[in-house]
C-alpha positions as MATLAB code, in Angstrom:
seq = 'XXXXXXXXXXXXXXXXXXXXXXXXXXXXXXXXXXXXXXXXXXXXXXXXXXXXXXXXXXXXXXXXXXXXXXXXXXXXXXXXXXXXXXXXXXXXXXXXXXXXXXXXXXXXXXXXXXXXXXXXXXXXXXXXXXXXXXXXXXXXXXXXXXXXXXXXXXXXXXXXXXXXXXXXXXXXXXXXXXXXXXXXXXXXXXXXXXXXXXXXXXXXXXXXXXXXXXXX';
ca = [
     -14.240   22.395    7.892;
     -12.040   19.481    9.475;
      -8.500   18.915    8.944;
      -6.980   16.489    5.988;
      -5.284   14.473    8.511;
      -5.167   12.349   11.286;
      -2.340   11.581   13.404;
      -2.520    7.842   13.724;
      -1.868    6.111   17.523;
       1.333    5.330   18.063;
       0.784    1.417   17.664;
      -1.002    2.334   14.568;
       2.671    3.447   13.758;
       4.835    0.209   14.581;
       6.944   -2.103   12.357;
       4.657   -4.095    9.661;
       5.802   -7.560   10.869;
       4.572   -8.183   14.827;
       6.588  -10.317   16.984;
       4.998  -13.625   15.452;
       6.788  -12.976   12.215;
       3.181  -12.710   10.863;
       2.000   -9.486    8.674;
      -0.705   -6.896    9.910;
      -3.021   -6.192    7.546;
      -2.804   -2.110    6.775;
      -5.449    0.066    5.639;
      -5.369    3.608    4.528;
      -8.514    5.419    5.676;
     -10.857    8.188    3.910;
     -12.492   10.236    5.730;
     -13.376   14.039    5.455;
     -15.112   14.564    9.154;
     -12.151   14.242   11.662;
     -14.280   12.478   14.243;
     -15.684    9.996   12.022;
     -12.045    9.960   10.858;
     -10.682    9.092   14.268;
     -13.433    6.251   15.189;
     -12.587    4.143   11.973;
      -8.948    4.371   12.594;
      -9.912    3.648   16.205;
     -11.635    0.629   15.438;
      -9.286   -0.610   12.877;
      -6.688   -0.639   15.269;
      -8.321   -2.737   17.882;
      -9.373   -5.316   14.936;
      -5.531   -5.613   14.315;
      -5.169   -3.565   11.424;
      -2.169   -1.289   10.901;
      -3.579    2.250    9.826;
      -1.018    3.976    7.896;
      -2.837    6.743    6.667;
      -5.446    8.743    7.409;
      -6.793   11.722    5.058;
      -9.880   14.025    4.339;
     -10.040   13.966    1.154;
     -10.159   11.889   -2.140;
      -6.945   12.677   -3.958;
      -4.628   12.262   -1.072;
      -6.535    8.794   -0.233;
      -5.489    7.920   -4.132;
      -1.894    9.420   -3.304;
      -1.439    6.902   -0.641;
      -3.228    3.925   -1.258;
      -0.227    3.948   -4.798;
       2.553    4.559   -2.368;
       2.275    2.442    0.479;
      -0.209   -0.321   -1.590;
      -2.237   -1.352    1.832;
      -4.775   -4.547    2.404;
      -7.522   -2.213    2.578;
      -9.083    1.151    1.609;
     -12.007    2.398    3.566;
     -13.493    6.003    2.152;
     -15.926    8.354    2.353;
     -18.423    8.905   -0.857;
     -18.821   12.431   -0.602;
     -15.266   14.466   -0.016;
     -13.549   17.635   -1.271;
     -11.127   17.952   -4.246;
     -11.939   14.063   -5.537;
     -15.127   12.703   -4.576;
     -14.921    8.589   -3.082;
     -16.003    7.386   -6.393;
     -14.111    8.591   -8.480;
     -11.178    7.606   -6.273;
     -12.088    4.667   -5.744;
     -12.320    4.169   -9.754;
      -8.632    5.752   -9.916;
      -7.282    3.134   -7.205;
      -9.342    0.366   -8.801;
      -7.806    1.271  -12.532;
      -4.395    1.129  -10.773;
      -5.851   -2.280   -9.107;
      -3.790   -0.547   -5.893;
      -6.171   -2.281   -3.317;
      -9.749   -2.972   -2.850;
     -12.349   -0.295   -0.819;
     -14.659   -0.300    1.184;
     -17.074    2.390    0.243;
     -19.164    4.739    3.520;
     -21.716    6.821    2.929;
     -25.003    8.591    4.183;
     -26.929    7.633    1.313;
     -28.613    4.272    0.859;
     -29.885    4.886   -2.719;
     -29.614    1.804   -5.381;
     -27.743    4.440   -7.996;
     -25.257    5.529   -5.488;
     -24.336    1.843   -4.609;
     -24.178    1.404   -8.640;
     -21.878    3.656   -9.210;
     -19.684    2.929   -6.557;
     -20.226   -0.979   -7.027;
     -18.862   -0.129  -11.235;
     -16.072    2.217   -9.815;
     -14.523   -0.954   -8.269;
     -15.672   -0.744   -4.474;
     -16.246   -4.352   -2.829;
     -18.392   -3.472   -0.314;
     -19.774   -0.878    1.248;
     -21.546    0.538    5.004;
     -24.636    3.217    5.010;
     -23.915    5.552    8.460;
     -24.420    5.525   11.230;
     -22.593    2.541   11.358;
     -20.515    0.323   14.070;
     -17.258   -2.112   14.244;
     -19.964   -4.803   13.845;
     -21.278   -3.494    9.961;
     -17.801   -2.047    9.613;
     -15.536   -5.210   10.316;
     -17.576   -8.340    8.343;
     -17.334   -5.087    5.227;
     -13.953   -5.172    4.964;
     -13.378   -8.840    5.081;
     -16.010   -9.448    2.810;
     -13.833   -6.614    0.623;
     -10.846   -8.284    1.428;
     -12.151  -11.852    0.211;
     -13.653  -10.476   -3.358;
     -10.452   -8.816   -4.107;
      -8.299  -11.832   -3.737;
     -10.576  -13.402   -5.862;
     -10.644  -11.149   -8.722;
      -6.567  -10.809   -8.630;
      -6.812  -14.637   -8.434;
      -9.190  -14.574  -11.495;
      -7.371  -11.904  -13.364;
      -3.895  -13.889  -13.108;
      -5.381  -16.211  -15.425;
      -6.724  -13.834  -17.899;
      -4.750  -11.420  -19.943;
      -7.683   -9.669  -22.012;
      -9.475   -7.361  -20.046;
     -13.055   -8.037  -21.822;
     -12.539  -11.533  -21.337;
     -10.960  -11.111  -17.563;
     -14.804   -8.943  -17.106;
     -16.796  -11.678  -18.701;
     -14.792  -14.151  -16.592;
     -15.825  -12.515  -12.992;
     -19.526  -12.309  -14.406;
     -19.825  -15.696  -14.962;
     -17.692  -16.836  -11.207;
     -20.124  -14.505   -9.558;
     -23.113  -16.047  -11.061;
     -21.572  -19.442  -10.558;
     -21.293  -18.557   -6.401;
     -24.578  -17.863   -6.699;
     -25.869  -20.827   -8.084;
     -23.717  -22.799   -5.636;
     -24.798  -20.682   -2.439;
     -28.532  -21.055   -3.660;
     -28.489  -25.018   -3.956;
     -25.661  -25.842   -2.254;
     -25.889  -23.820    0.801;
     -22.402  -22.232    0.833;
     -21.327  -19.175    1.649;
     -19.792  -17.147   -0.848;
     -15.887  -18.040    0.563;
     -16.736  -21.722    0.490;
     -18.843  -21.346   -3.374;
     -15.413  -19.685   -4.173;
     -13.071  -22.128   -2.930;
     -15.838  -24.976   -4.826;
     -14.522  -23.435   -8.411;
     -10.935  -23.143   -7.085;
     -10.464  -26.520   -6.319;
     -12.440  -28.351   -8.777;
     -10.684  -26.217  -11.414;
      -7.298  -27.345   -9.858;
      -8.416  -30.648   -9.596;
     -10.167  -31.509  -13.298;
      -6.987  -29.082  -14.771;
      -9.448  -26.421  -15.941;
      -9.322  -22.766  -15.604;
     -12.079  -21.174  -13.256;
     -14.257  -19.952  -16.374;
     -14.343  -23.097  -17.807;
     -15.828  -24.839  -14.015;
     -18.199  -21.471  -13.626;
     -19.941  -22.272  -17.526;
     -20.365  -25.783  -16.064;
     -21.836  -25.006  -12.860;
     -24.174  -22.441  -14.650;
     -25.305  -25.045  -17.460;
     -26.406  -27.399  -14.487;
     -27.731  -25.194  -12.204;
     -28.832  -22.081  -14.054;
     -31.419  -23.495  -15.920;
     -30.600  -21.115  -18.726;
     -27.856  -21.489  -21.389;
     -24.904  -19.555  -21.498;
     -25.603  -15.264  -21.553;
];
């Protein structure tokens, strides 16, 4: 049995705001074997990230990500007293931040579930800085997306059909435009900005031309 904590470096403890006048980007980390623990904070900190927590198990990693609200949560699946699921549903209900899901287990239904509890991405172990690190971003990216979406959208079913139909949209555009997801993204963004329509409206059009299909 491991401990619930880890004491973070002591630059993982500095002021928010470096000398640049530029924000770090914090991250709460999830992680019930201490070792494991210590390596992702570890790593983290070299990226540039400011770890301000570090916890073994799933309620405590809910606990913090609502107080201190960081950029990024990275968590275990499988941990005592709340399992990474269903904390990762809890902090995605409470849109606190967006996660970034490890686990052991590379099974479809696993991913499912932790894909409809509101994780971004997620890394099968053993992994290293370089699966770890693109994750996160990747994370990082979809989340600003969705809070971009969702600021549009005050019904929740329609705010849920909305990201279905942007996500098929990127798709369409990455498939037969050759952008990356960031770029197919950005496409929507600006041509909504630019013809005055919302992002919903620019994702049906993209689909109707490119999908081959009508509307779902």
């Amino acid at each position: 049995m491991t401990d619930d904590t880890t004491a973070l470096p002591d630059d993982a403890q500095d002021e928010t705001l470096v000398e640049a006048g530029t924000r770090r980007r914090t991250a709460v980390v999830a992680e019930d074997e201490s070792l494991i623990r210590m390596d992702i904070v570890e790593t983290l900190t070299e990226a540039g990230y400011e770890v301000v927590a570090a916890v073994g198990d799933g309620e405590s990693a809910v606990a913090k990500a609502r107080e201190l609200r960081p950029d990024i949560v990275v968590m275990d699946v499988k941990m005592p007293q709340v399992d990474g699921v269903t904390a990762a549903e809890r902090i995605g209900e409470d849109n606190l931040a967006p996660v970034v899901m490890l686990t052991a287990f590379s099974q479809a239904e696993l991913v499912e579930r932790a894909r409809d509890a509101g994780a971004m991405a997620y890394v099968v172990k053993p992994f290293t800085p370089a699966d770890l690190l693109p994750a996160i971003e990747i994370a990082i990216s979809r989340y600003q997306q969705i809070t971009q979406l969702e600021s549009e959208i005050a019904d929740l079913g329609e705010r849920f059909e909305t990201r279905k139909r942007v996500d098929r949209a990127k798709g369409l555009l990455q498939t037969n435009m050759g952008l990356s997801e960031p770029e197919a993204f950005r496409w929507i963004q600006k041509t909504s900005m630019d013809r005055r329509l919302t992002m919903r409206e620019v994702a049906d059009a993209v689909i109707d031309q490119l999908g081959g299909q009508g509307k779902d």
